[in-house]
């Protein structure tokens, strides 16, 4: 049954151009016949292809299945007890906590565990998942066209100042991690124990205005292409993607830095409980999270590593940029408890 499910998942992911493949079979040590199935929301901009090729050189055959963070989490939850995936990475700790609570993650302490700040990983101390990449979630614009003085100072300006109405992209799907973190960064400012799902009426009104005053995302069209075409001026963006966007679309990206700071998330890695390739999954995580590989990942995709050895090898400009950002103080435990309900309410009442 697992073989059938794996085959079905891979055919579907190939049809959607979400999977990348390569390698020669299992880890070099095990000689396993089946590839490791790797679920992730960090597969775009060539990441899936690069990881598959590099893993193959290290002796691992993997199949990468990518989709949004919320969708990836829900997929693992739906497959609980009969898992398709072996490893999952890229999800932040909010999603991983949901998976841990559902008993779908197998604890494991990787070889590089002492090279990272343990406070960035599983707060329980049980070693359910481990940090890989630091990511800031930003509001961005074309700095070659818009002066910083004319840009909004905060997300809230976009829908409360008429000067920006209709000039920012409002996302129309809530399955991706980035928009869920954007919403969390807004809603947690309006925490109210008496409010609906812990949020005041004012907070929900702000979310409603985000959608009503925005310029809806266009399916299969990059927000930065819409900026180039003059359809919008502002769009959300994870920090590691900025250099690639600048190169692809030919403008310097400006970043809005609200007084409250910007949301930071930590992309994690873990093993899916029930995998029949436990040893290979452990070996893969030991390899992927190592200082050497994370430094190469950072160099290829401009990400900010967590592994100290990788930070030491990273482009200084990347380290300086991330360390220069003020981090928004967000109660992530509160977010974990309520995110599912928030997403459902937003999809039912505000999207579209």
mmCIF file of C-alpha atoms in Angstrom:
data_model
loop_
_atom_site.group_PDB
_atom_site.id
_atom_site.type_symbol
_atom_site.label_atom_id
_atom_site.label_comp_id
_atom_site.label_asym_id
_atom_site.label_seq_id
_atom_site.Cartn_x
_atom_site.Cartn_y
_atom_site.Cartn_z
ATOM 1 C CA UNK A 1 0.000 0.000 0.000
ATOM 2 C CA UNK A 2 2.859 2.396 0.869
ATOM 3 C CA UNK A 3 4.459 1.688 -2.524
ATOM 4 C CA UNK A 4 1.200 2.543 -4.277
ATOM 5 C CA UNK A 5 0.761 5.731 -2.266
ATOM 6 C CA UNK A 6 4.315 6.785 -2.974
ATOM 7 C CA UNK A 7 3.871 6.191 -6.684
ATOM 8 C CA UNK A 8 0.609 8.130 -6.715
ATOM 9 C CA UNK A 9 2.156 11.062 -4.866
ATOM 10 C CA UNK A 10 5.082 11.188 -7.236
ATOM 11 C CA UNK A 11 2.943 11.021 -10.369
ATOM 12 C CA UNK A 12 0.746 13.806 -9.069
ATOM 13 C CA UNK A 13 3.692 15.963 -8.068
ATOM 14 C CA UNK A 14 5.343 15.443 -11.442
ATOM 15 C CA UNK A 15 2.177 16.494 -13.214
ATOM 16 C CA UNK A 16 2.157 19.672 -11.182
ATOM 17 C CA UNK A 17 5.871 20.261 -11.790
ATOM 18 C CA UNK A 18 6.427 20.230 -8.080
ATOM 19 C CA UNK A 19 8.746 17.262 -7.841
ATOM 20 C CA UNK A 20 12.357 16.942 -8.761
ATOM 21 C CA UNK A 21 14.168 13.654 -9.120
ATOM 22 C CA UNK A 22 17.624 12.216 -9.508
ATOM 23 C CA UNK A 23 20.218 10.011 -7.876
ATOM 24 C CA UNK A 24 20.789 6.325 -7.980
ATOM 25 C CA UNK A 25 18.890 4.730 -5.115
ATOM 26 C CA UNK A 26 18.661 5.151 -1.328
ATOM 27 C CA UNK A 27 21.689 6.131 0.686
ATOM 28 C CA UNK A 28 25.091 4.888 -0.276
ATOM 29 C CA UNK A 29 25.203 2.736 2.834
ATOM 30 C CA UNK A 30 21.749 1.166 2.777
ATOM 31 C CA UNK A 31 21.189 0.438 -0.893
ATOM 32 C CA UNK A 32 17.439 0.890 -0.371
ATOM 33 C CA UNK A 33 15.343 0.523 -3.506
ATOM 34 C CA UNK A 34 12.872 3.307 -2.763
ATOM 35 C CA UNK A 35 13.789 6.995 -2.953
ATOM 36 C CA UNK A 36 13.338 9.125 0.125
ATOM 37 C CA UNK A 37 10.171 11.163 -0.248
ATOM 38 C CA UNK A 38 10.851 14.720 0.918
ATOM 39 C CA UNK A 39 7.911 17.039 1.527
ATOM 40 C CA UNK A 40 8.661 20.761 1.593
ATOM 41 C CA UNK A 41 7.343 24.262 1.063
ATOM 42 C CA UNK A 42 10.879 25.374 0.137
ATOM 43 C CA UNK A 43 11.115 23.879 -3.342
ATOM 44 C CA UNK A 44 10.847 26.960 -5.565
ATOM 45 C CA UNK A 45 13.437 28.894 -7.560
ATOM 46 C CA UNK A 46 15.409 25.756 -8.369
ATOM 47 C CA UNK A 47 15.703 24.491 -4.793
ATOM 48 C CA UNK A 48 14.120 21.107 -5.516
ATOM 49 C CA UNK A 49 16.377 20.501 -8.495
ATOM 50 C CA UNK A 50 19.526 21.620 -6.686
ATOM 51 C CA UNK A 51 18.777 19.549 -3.600
ATOM 52 C CA UNK A 52 18.022 16.442 -5.656
ATOM 53 C CA UNK A 53 21.272 16.756 -7.600
ATOM 54 C CA UNK A 54 23.406 17.446 -4.547
ATOM 55 C CA UNK A 55 21.765 14.639 -2.580
ATOM 56 C CA UNK A 56 22.462 12.229 -5.432
ATOM 57 C CA UNK A 57 26.135 13.169 -5.354
ATOM 58 C CA UNK A 58 26.107 12.391 -1.628
ATOM 59 C CA UNK A 59 24.530 8.979 -2.261
ATOM 60 C CA UNK A 60 20.843 9.717 -1.642
ATOM 61 C CA UNK A 61 18.044 9.260 -4.132
ATOM 62 C CA UNK A 62 15.233 11.613 -3.166
ATOM 63 C CA UNK A 63 11.937 12.765 -4.612
ATOM 64 C CA UNK A 64 10.915 16.295 -3.644
ATOM 65 C CA UNK A 65 7.193 17.031 -3.345
ATOM 66 C CA UNK A 66 6.531 20.729 -2.829
ATOM 67 C CA UNK A 67 3.498 22.820 -1.941
ATOM 68 C CA UNK A 68 2.551 25.577 0.496
ATOM 69 C CA UNK A 69 3.396 25.247 4.177
ATOM 70 C CA UNK A 70 -0.200 24.910 5.316
ATOM 71 C CA UNK A 71 -0.968 22.465 2.529
ATOM 72 C CA UNK A 72 2.134 20.396 3.324
ATOM 73 C CA UNK A 73 1.143 20.245 6.989
ATOM 74 C CA UNK A 74 -2.405 19.194 6.156
ATOM 75 C CA UNK A 75 -1.112 16.532 3.767
ATOM 76 C CA UNK A 76 1.043 14.926 6.455
ATOM 77 C CA UNK A 77 -1.847 15.061 8.914
ATOM 78 C CA UNK A 78 -4.144 13.414 6.374
ATOM 79 C CA UNK A 79 -1.597 10.650 5.779
ATOM 80 C CA UNK A 80 -1.012 9.957 9.472
ATOM 81 C CA UNK A 81 -0.754 6.236 10.146
ATOM 82 C CA UNK A 82 0.021 5.469 6.520
ATOM 83 C CA UNK A 83 2.663 8.062 5.601
ATOM 84 C CA UNK A 84 3.959 8.751 2.120
ATOM 85 C CA UNK A 85 6.744 11.156 3.114
ATOM 86 C CA UNK A 86 9.923 10.196 4.908
ATOM 87 C CA UNK A 87 11.341 13.663 5.638
ATOM 88 C CA UNK A 88 9.789 17.117 5.789
ATOM 89 C CA UNK A 89 11.638 20.437 5.806
ATOM 90 C CA UNK A 90 10.957 24.120 5.332
ATOM 91 C CA UNK A 91 7.949 24.284 7.640
ATOM 92 C CA UNK A 92 8.233 26.677 10.551
ATOM 93 C CA UNK A 93 7.817 25.586 14.154
ATOM 94 C CA UNK A 94 4.119 26.538 14.188
ATOM 95 C CA UNK A 95 3.419 23.874 11.591
ATOM 96 C CA UNK A 96 5.819 21.396 13.159
ATOM 97 C CA UNK A 97 4.126 21.804 16.534
ATOM 98 C CA UNK A 98 0.838 20.870 14.885
ATOM 99 C CA UNK A 99 2.481 17.769 13.443
ATOM 100 C CA UNK A 100 4.066 16.859 16.779
ATOM 101 C CA UNK A 101 0.737 17.266 18.574
ATOM 102 C CA UNK A 102 -0.765 14.856 16.048
ATOM 103 C CA UNK A 103 2.049 12.334 16.698
ATOM 104 C CA UNK A 104 3.271 12.417 13.087
ATOM 105 C CA UNK A 105 6.934 13.320 13.722
ATOM 106 C CA UNK A 106 9.703 10.914 14.762
ATOM 107 C CA UNK A 107 12.227 12.507 17.185
ATOM 108 C CA UNK A 108 15.856 12.456 16.143
ATOM 109 C CA UNK A 109 18.961 14.350 17.249
ATOM 110 C CA UNK A 110 21.186 15.086 14.217
ATOM 111 C CA UNK A 111 24.967 15.074 14.278
ATOM 112 C CA UNK A 112 25.043 18.872 13.942
ATOM 113 C CA UNK A 113 22.737 19.545 16.908
ATOM 114 C CA UNK A 114 25.479 21.303 18.913
ATOM 115 C CA UNK A 115 26.202 23.697 16.032
ATOM 116 C CA UNK A 116 22.862 25.506 16.296
ATOM 117 C CA UNK A 117 21.004 27.531 18.907
ATOM 118 C CA UNK A 118 18.593 24.982 20.435
ATOM 119 C CA UNK A 119 16.191 27.812 21.250
ATOM 120 C CA UNK A 120 15.445 28.119 17.536
ATOM 121 C CA UNK A 121 14.131 24.559 17.315
ATOM 122 C CA UNK A 122 11.770 22.366 19.303
ATOM 123 C CA UNK A 123 11.041 24.246 22.520
ATOM 124 C CA UNK A 124 9.950 21.030 24.229
ATOM 125 C CA UNK A 125 13.513 19.774 24.216
ATOM 126 C CA UNK A 126 12.386 16.435 22.807
ATOM 127 C CA UNK A 127 14.256 16.864 19.535
ATOM 128 C CA UNK A 128 11.214 16.437 17.308
ATOM 129 C CA UNK A 129 12.514 18.917 14.725
ATOM 130 C CA UNK A 130 15.586 21.035 14.137
ATOM 131 C CA UNK A 131 16.243 24.482 12.615
ATOM 132 C CA UNK A 132 17.839 25.051 9.218
ATOM 133 C CA UNK A 133 17.148 28.570 7.888
ATOM 134 C CA UNK A 134 16.097 31.932 9.314
ATOM 135 C CA UNK A 135 13.555 33.785 7.212
ATOM 136 C CA UNK A 136 12.133 37.300 7.500
ATOM 137 C CA UNK A 137 8.664 37.889 6.025
ATOM 138 C CA UNK A 138 8.716 41.308 4.407
ATOM 139 C CA UNK A 139 6.633 43.919 2.626
ATOM 140 C CA UNK A 140 8.643 44.942 -0.444
ATOM 141 C CA UNK A 141 8.607 47.339 -3.412
ATOM 142 C CA UNK A 142 10.634 48.631 -6.375
ATOM 143 C CA UNK A 143 13.181 50.952 -4.755
ATOM 144 C CA UNK A 144 14.321 52.194 -8.161
ATOM 145 C CA UNK A 145 10.877 53.659 -8.732
ATOM 146 C CA UNK A 146 9.572 54.439 -5.243
ATOM 147 C CA UNK A 147 11.484 56.516 -2.729
ATOM 148 C CA UNK A 148 11.596 55.091 0.801
ATOM 149 C CA UNK A 149 9.981 58.286 2.098
ATOM 150 C CA UNK A 150 6.938 57.616 -0.106
ATOM 151 C CA UNK A 151 6.591 53.960 0.869
ATOM 152 C CA UNK A 152 4.292 52.866 3.688
ATOM 153 C CA UNK A 153 5.830 52.539 7.130
ATOM 154 C CA UNK A 154 3.768 49.503 8.066
ATOM 155 C CA UNK A 155 1.499 46.870 6.574
ATOM 156 C CA UNK A 156 -1.484 48.647 8.109
ATOM 157 C CA UNK A 157 -0.830 51.741 5.986
ATOM 158 C CA UNK A 158 -1.652 49.766 2.853
ATOM 159 C CA UNK A 159 -5.352 49.594 3.574
ATOM 160 C CA UNK A 160 -5.769 52.552 5.935
ATOM 161 C CA UNK A 161 -4.090 55.197 3.757
ATOM 162 C CA UNK A 162 -5.978 55.920 0.505
ATOM 163 C CA UNK A 163 -2.643 56.573 -1.233
ATOM 164 C CA UNK A 164 -1.943 52.833 -1.234
ATOM 165 C CA UNK A 165 -5.435 51.434 -1.889
ATOM 166 C CA UNK A 166 -5.365 48.910 -4.715
ATOM 167 C CA UNK A 167 -1.597 49.225 -5.059
ATOM 168 C CA UNK A 168 -0.599 46.119 -3.128
ATOM 169 C CA UNK A 169 -1.154 42.473 -3.917
ATOM 170 C CA UNK A 170 -3.658 40.783 -1.628
ATOM 171 C CA UNK A 171 -3.114 37.019 -1.640
ATOM 172 C CA UNK A 172 -6.129 34.921 -2.528
ATOM 173 C CA UNK A 173 -5.006 31.557 -1.191
ATOM 174 C CA UNK A 174 -4.227 30.859 2.451
ATOM 175 C CA UNK A 175 -2.374 27.564 1.953
ATOM 176 C CA UNK A 176 1.106 29.097 1.820
ATOM 177 C CA UNK A 177 3.230 29.754 4.890
ATOM 178 C CA UNK A 178 4.142 33.336 3.926
ATOM 179 C CA UNK A 179 0.607 34.732 3.878
ATOM 180 C CA UNK A 180 -0.258 32.852 7.056
ATOM 181 C CA UNK A 181 2.708 34.495 8.790
ATOM 182 C CA UNK A 182 1.718 37.907 7.401
ATOM 183 C CA UNK A 183 -1.767 37.441 8.853
ATOM 184 C CA UNK A 184 -0.312 36.217 12.147
ATOM 185 C CA UNK A 185 1.907 39.297 12.367
ATOM 186 C CA UNK A 186 -1.157 41.494 11.948
ATOM 187 C CA UNK A 187 -3.624 39.592 14.119
ATOM 188 C CA UNK A 188 -1.340 39.154 17.115
ATOM 189 C CA UNK A 189 -1.169 42.925 17.465
ATOM 190 C CA UNK A 190 -4.861 42.753 18.370
ATOM 191 C CA UNK A 191 -4.796 39.893 20.859
ATOM 192 C CA UNK A 192 -7.881 39.963 23.071
ATOM 193 C CA UNK A 193 -8.827 37.053 25.348
ATOM 194 C CA UNK A 194 -12.469 38.068 24.989
ATOM 195 C CA UNK A 195 -12.329 38.282 21.200
ATOM 196 C CA UNK A 196 -13.134 35.680 18.575
ATOM 197 C CA UNK A 197 -10.277 33.144 18.600
ATOM 198 C CA UNK A 198 -8.358 35.541 20.821
ATOM 199 C CA UNK A 199 -8.562 38.537 18.432
ATOM 200 C CA UNK A 200 -10.461 41.782 18.944
ATOM 201 C CA UNK A 201 -13.089 43.061 16.515
ATOM 202 C CA UNK A 202 -10.611 45.740 15.465
ATOM 203 C CA UNK A 203 -8.108 43.077 14.499
ATOM 204 C CA UNK A 204 -10.575 41.211 12.333
ATOM 205 C CA UNK A 205 -11.592 44.502 10.730
ATOM 206 C CA UNK A 206 -7.956 45.081 9.736
ATOM 207 C CA UNK A 207 -7.803 41.672 8.051
ATOM 208 C CA UNK A 208 -11.056 42.351 6.222
ATOM 209 C CA UNK A 209 -9.612 45.618 4.897
ATOM 210 C CA UNK A 210 -6.440 43.844 3.728
ATOM 211 C CA UNK A 211 -8.578 41.917 1.258
ATOM 212 C CA UNK A 212 -11.152 44.588 0.387
ATOM 213 C CA UNK A 213 -8.581 47.316 -0.367
ATOM 214 C CA UNK A 214 -5.970 45.135 -2.069
ATOM 215 C CA UNK A 215 -5.330 44.150 -5.667
ATOM 216 C CA UNK A 216 -6.063 40.407 -5.808
ATOM 217 C CA UNK A 217 -3.234 38.076 -6.799
ATOM 218 C CA UNK A 218 -3.405 36.724 -10.346
ATOM 219 C CA UNK A 219 -2.973 32.948 -10.649
ATOM 220 C CA UNK A 220 0.397 31.882 -12.071
ATOM 221 C CA UNK A 221 1.658 35.485 -12.321
ATOM 222 C CA UNK A 222 4.580 36.485 -10.097
ATOM 223 C CA UNK A 223 3.823 39.505 -7.945
ATOM 224 C CA UNK A 224 7.117 41.058 -9.038
ATOM 225 C CA UNK A 225 6.077 40.807 -12.678
ATOM 226 C CA UNK A 226 2.968 42.730 -11.716
ATOM 227 C CA UNK A 227 5.206 45.362 -10.094
ATOM 228 C CA UNK A 228 7.226 45.629 -13.307
ATOM 229 C CA UNK A 229 4.004 45.927 -15.330
ATOM 230 C CA UNK A 230 2.734 48.707 -13.061
ATOM 231 C CA UNK A 231 -0.281 46.762 -11.799
ATOM 232 C CA UNK A 232 0.823 46.938 -8.166
ATOM 233 C CA UNK A 233 3.542 48.623 -6.117
ATOM 234 C CA UNK A 234 3.857 46.383 -3.043
ATOM 235 C CA UNK A 235 4.041 42.652 -2.375
ATOM 236 C CA UNK A 236 5.003 40.200 0.361
ATOM 237 C CA UNK A 237 8.328 38.389 0.075
ATOM 238 C CA UNK A 238 10.420 35.999 2.162
ATOM 239 C CA UNK A 239 13.881 37.452 2.673
ATOM 240 C CA UNK A 240 15.917 34.707 1.001
ATOM 241 C CA UNK A 241 14.109 35.289 -2.274
ATOM 242 C CA UNK A 242 15.009 38.963 -2.606
ATOM 243 C CA UNK A 243 18.370 38.658 -4.433
ATOM 244 C CA UNK A 244 16.858 36.262 -6.950
ATOM 245 C CA UNK A 245 13.923 38.583 -7.542
ATOM 246 C CA UNK A 246 16.257 41.531 -8.080
ATOM 247 C CA UNK A 247 18.210 39.590 -10.679
ATOM 248 C CA UNK A 248 15.125 38.202 -12.413
ATOM 249 C CA UNK A 249 13.129 41.437 -12.577
ATOM 250 C CA UNK A 250 15.862 44.047 -12.794
ATOM 251 C CA UNK A 251 15.174 46.376 -9.899
ATOM 252 C CA UNK A 252 16.447 46.950 -6.380
ATOM 253 C CA UNK A 253 13.991 45.670 -3.794
ATOM 254 C CA UNK A 254 13.023 48.057 -1.027
ATOM 255 C CA UNK A 255 11.912 46.727 2.341
ATOM 256 C CA UNK A 256 9.334 48.207 4.711
ATOM 257 C CA UNK A 257 10.433 47.971 8.340
ATOM 258 C CA UNK A 258 7.475 48.582 10.673
ATOM 259 C CA UNK A 259 8.197 50.015 14.115
ATOM 260 C CA UNK A 260 6.917 46.775 15.661
ATOM 261 C CA UNK A 261 9.439 44.813 13.602
ATOM 262 C CA UNK A 262 9.030 42.118 10.982
ATOM 263 C CA UNK A 263 7.957 38.503 11.514
ATOM 264 C CA UNK A 264 10.838 36.050 11.546
ATOM 265 C CA UNK A 265 10.283 32.344 11.078
ATOM 266 C CA UNK A 266 12.714 29.456 11.316
ATOM 267 C CA UNK A 267 12.479 26.722 8.708
ATOM 268 C CA UNK A 268 12.852 23.326 10.352
ATOM 269 C CA UNK A 269 13.514 19.712 9.366
ATOM 270 C CA UNK A 270 12.158 16.479 10.805
ATOM 271 C CA UNK A 271 11.368 12.835 10.118
ATOM 272 C CA UNK A 272 7.814 11.697 9.371
ATOM 273 C CA UNK A 273 6.698 9.084 11.862
ATOM 274 C CA UNK A 274 6.119 5.683 10.312
ATOM 275 C CA UNK A 275 8.751 5.962 7.594
ATOM 276 C CA UNK A 276 10.122 2.585 6.523
ATOM 277 C CA UNK A 277 13.465 4.257 5.777
ATOM 278 C CA UNK A 278 14.293 5.602 9.206
ATOM 279 C CA UNK A 279 18.067 5.168 9.015
ATOM 280 C CA UNK A 280 18.266 6.755 5.553
ATOM 281 C CA UNK A 281 16.095 9.635 6.750
ATOM 282 C CA UNK A 282 18.414 10.215 9.697
ATOM 283 C CA UNK A 283 21.466 10.094 7.438
ATOM 284 C CA UNK A 284 19.842 12.562 5.029
ATOM 285 C CA UNK A 285 19.148 15.053 7.826
ATOM 286 C CA UNK A 286 22.712 14.672 9.116
ATOM 287 C CA UNK A 287 23.929 15.562 5.625
ATOM 288 C CA UNK A 288 21.438 18.307 4.731
ATOM 289 C CA UNK A 289 21.726 20.248 7.992
ATOM 290 C CA UNK A 290 25.509 20.109 8.128
ATOM 291 C CA UNK A 291 27.530 23.322 8.047
ATOM 292 C CA UNK A 292 28.986 22.456 4.654
ATOM 293 C CA UNK A 293 25.670 21.808 2.914
ATOM 294 C CA UNK A 294 23.844 24.675 4.601
ATOM 295 C CA UNK A 295 26.653 27.032 3.562
ATOM 296 C CA UNK A 296 26.256 25.819 -0.025
ATOM 297 C CA UNK A 297 22.457 26.218 0.237
ATOM 298 C CA UNK A 298 22.943 29.769 1.513
ATOM 299 C CA UNK A 299 25.355 30.589 -1.286
ATOM 300 C CA UNK A 300 22.982 29.224 -3.900
ATOM 301 C CA UNK A 301 19.720 30.677 -2.569
ATOM 302 C CA UNK A 302 20.803 33.650 -0.428
ATOM 303 C CA UNK A 303 19.326 32.161 2.723
ATOM 304 C CA UNK A 304 20.349 32.988 6.290
ATOM 305 C CA UNK A 305 21.552 29.752 7.936
ATOM 306 C CA UNK A 306 21.091 28.668 11.524
ATOM 307 C CA UNK A 307 24.120 26.392 11.697
ATOM 308 C CA UNK A 308 26.949 28.525 13.103
ATOM 309 C CA UNK A 309 29.516 26.918 10.834
ATOM 310 C CA UNK A 310 27.372 27.842 7.835
ATOM 311 C CA UNK A 311 26.881 31.390 9.135
ATOM 312 C CA UNK A 312 30.646 31.758 9.320
ATOM 313 C CA UNK A 313 30.866 30.825 5.627
ATOM 314 C CA UNK A 314 27.829 32.818 4.451
ATOM 315 C CA UNK A 315 27.942 36.023 2.412
ATOM 316 C CA UNK A 316 28.499 38.794 4.999
ATOM 317 C CA UNK A 317 25.874 40.965 3.317
ATOM 318 C CA UNK A 318 23.215 38.297 3.953
ATOM 319 C CA UNK A 319 24.183 38.025 7.607
ATOM 320 C CA UNK A 320 24.300 41.808 8.010
ATOM 321 C CA UNK A 321 20.901 42.276 6.357
ATOM 322 C CA UNK A 322 19.128 39.770 8.588
ATOM 323 C CA UNK A 323 20.867 40.867 11.764
ATOM 324 C CA UNK A 324 19.916 44.469 10.981
ATOM 325 C CA UNK A 325 16.186 43.766 10.923
ATOM 326 C CA UNK A 326 14.078 44.311 14.045
ATOM 327 C CA UNK A 327 12.151 41.146 14.861
ATOM 328 C CA UNK A 328 8.486 41.465 15.700
ATOM 329 C CA UNK A 329 7.667 40.064 19.132
ATOM 330 C CA UNK A 330 5.087 37.384 18.352
ATOM 331 C CA UNK A 331 3.614 34.877 20.789
ATOM 332 C CA UNK A 332 4.118 31.811 18.620
ATOM 333 C CA UNK A 333 2.407 29.516 21.120
ATOM 334 C CA UNK A 334 -0.692 31.688 20.763
ATOM 335 C CA UNK A 335 -0.347 31.489 16.976
ATOM 336 C CA UNK A 336 0.030 27.704 17.043
ATOM 337 C CA UNK A 337 -3.132 27.331 19.113
ATOM 338 C CA UNK A 338 -5.235 29.526 16.837
ATOM 339 C CA UNK A 339 -3.756 29.548 13.330
ATOM 340 C CA UNK A 340 -6.010 26.822 11.966
ATOM 341 C CA UNK A 341 -9.128 28.678 13.087
ATOM 342 C CA UNK A 342 -7.828 32.000 11.817
ATOM 343 C CA UNK A 343 -7.116 30.552 8.376
ATOM 344 C CA UNK A 344 -10.547 28.953 8.184
ATOM 345 C CA UNK A 345 -12.301 32.201 9.143
ATOM 346 C CA UNK A 346 -10.273 34.226 6.639
ATOM 347 C CA UNK A 347 -10.974 31.785 3.819
ATOM 348 C CA UNK A 348 -14.693 31.638 4.571
ATOM 349 C CA UNK A 349 -15.335 35.319 5.260
ATOM 350 C CA UNK A 350 -12.707 37.470 3.561
ATOM 351 C CA UNK A 351 -10.873 35.816 0.678
ATOM 352 C CA UNK A 352 -12.273 36.665 -2.730
#
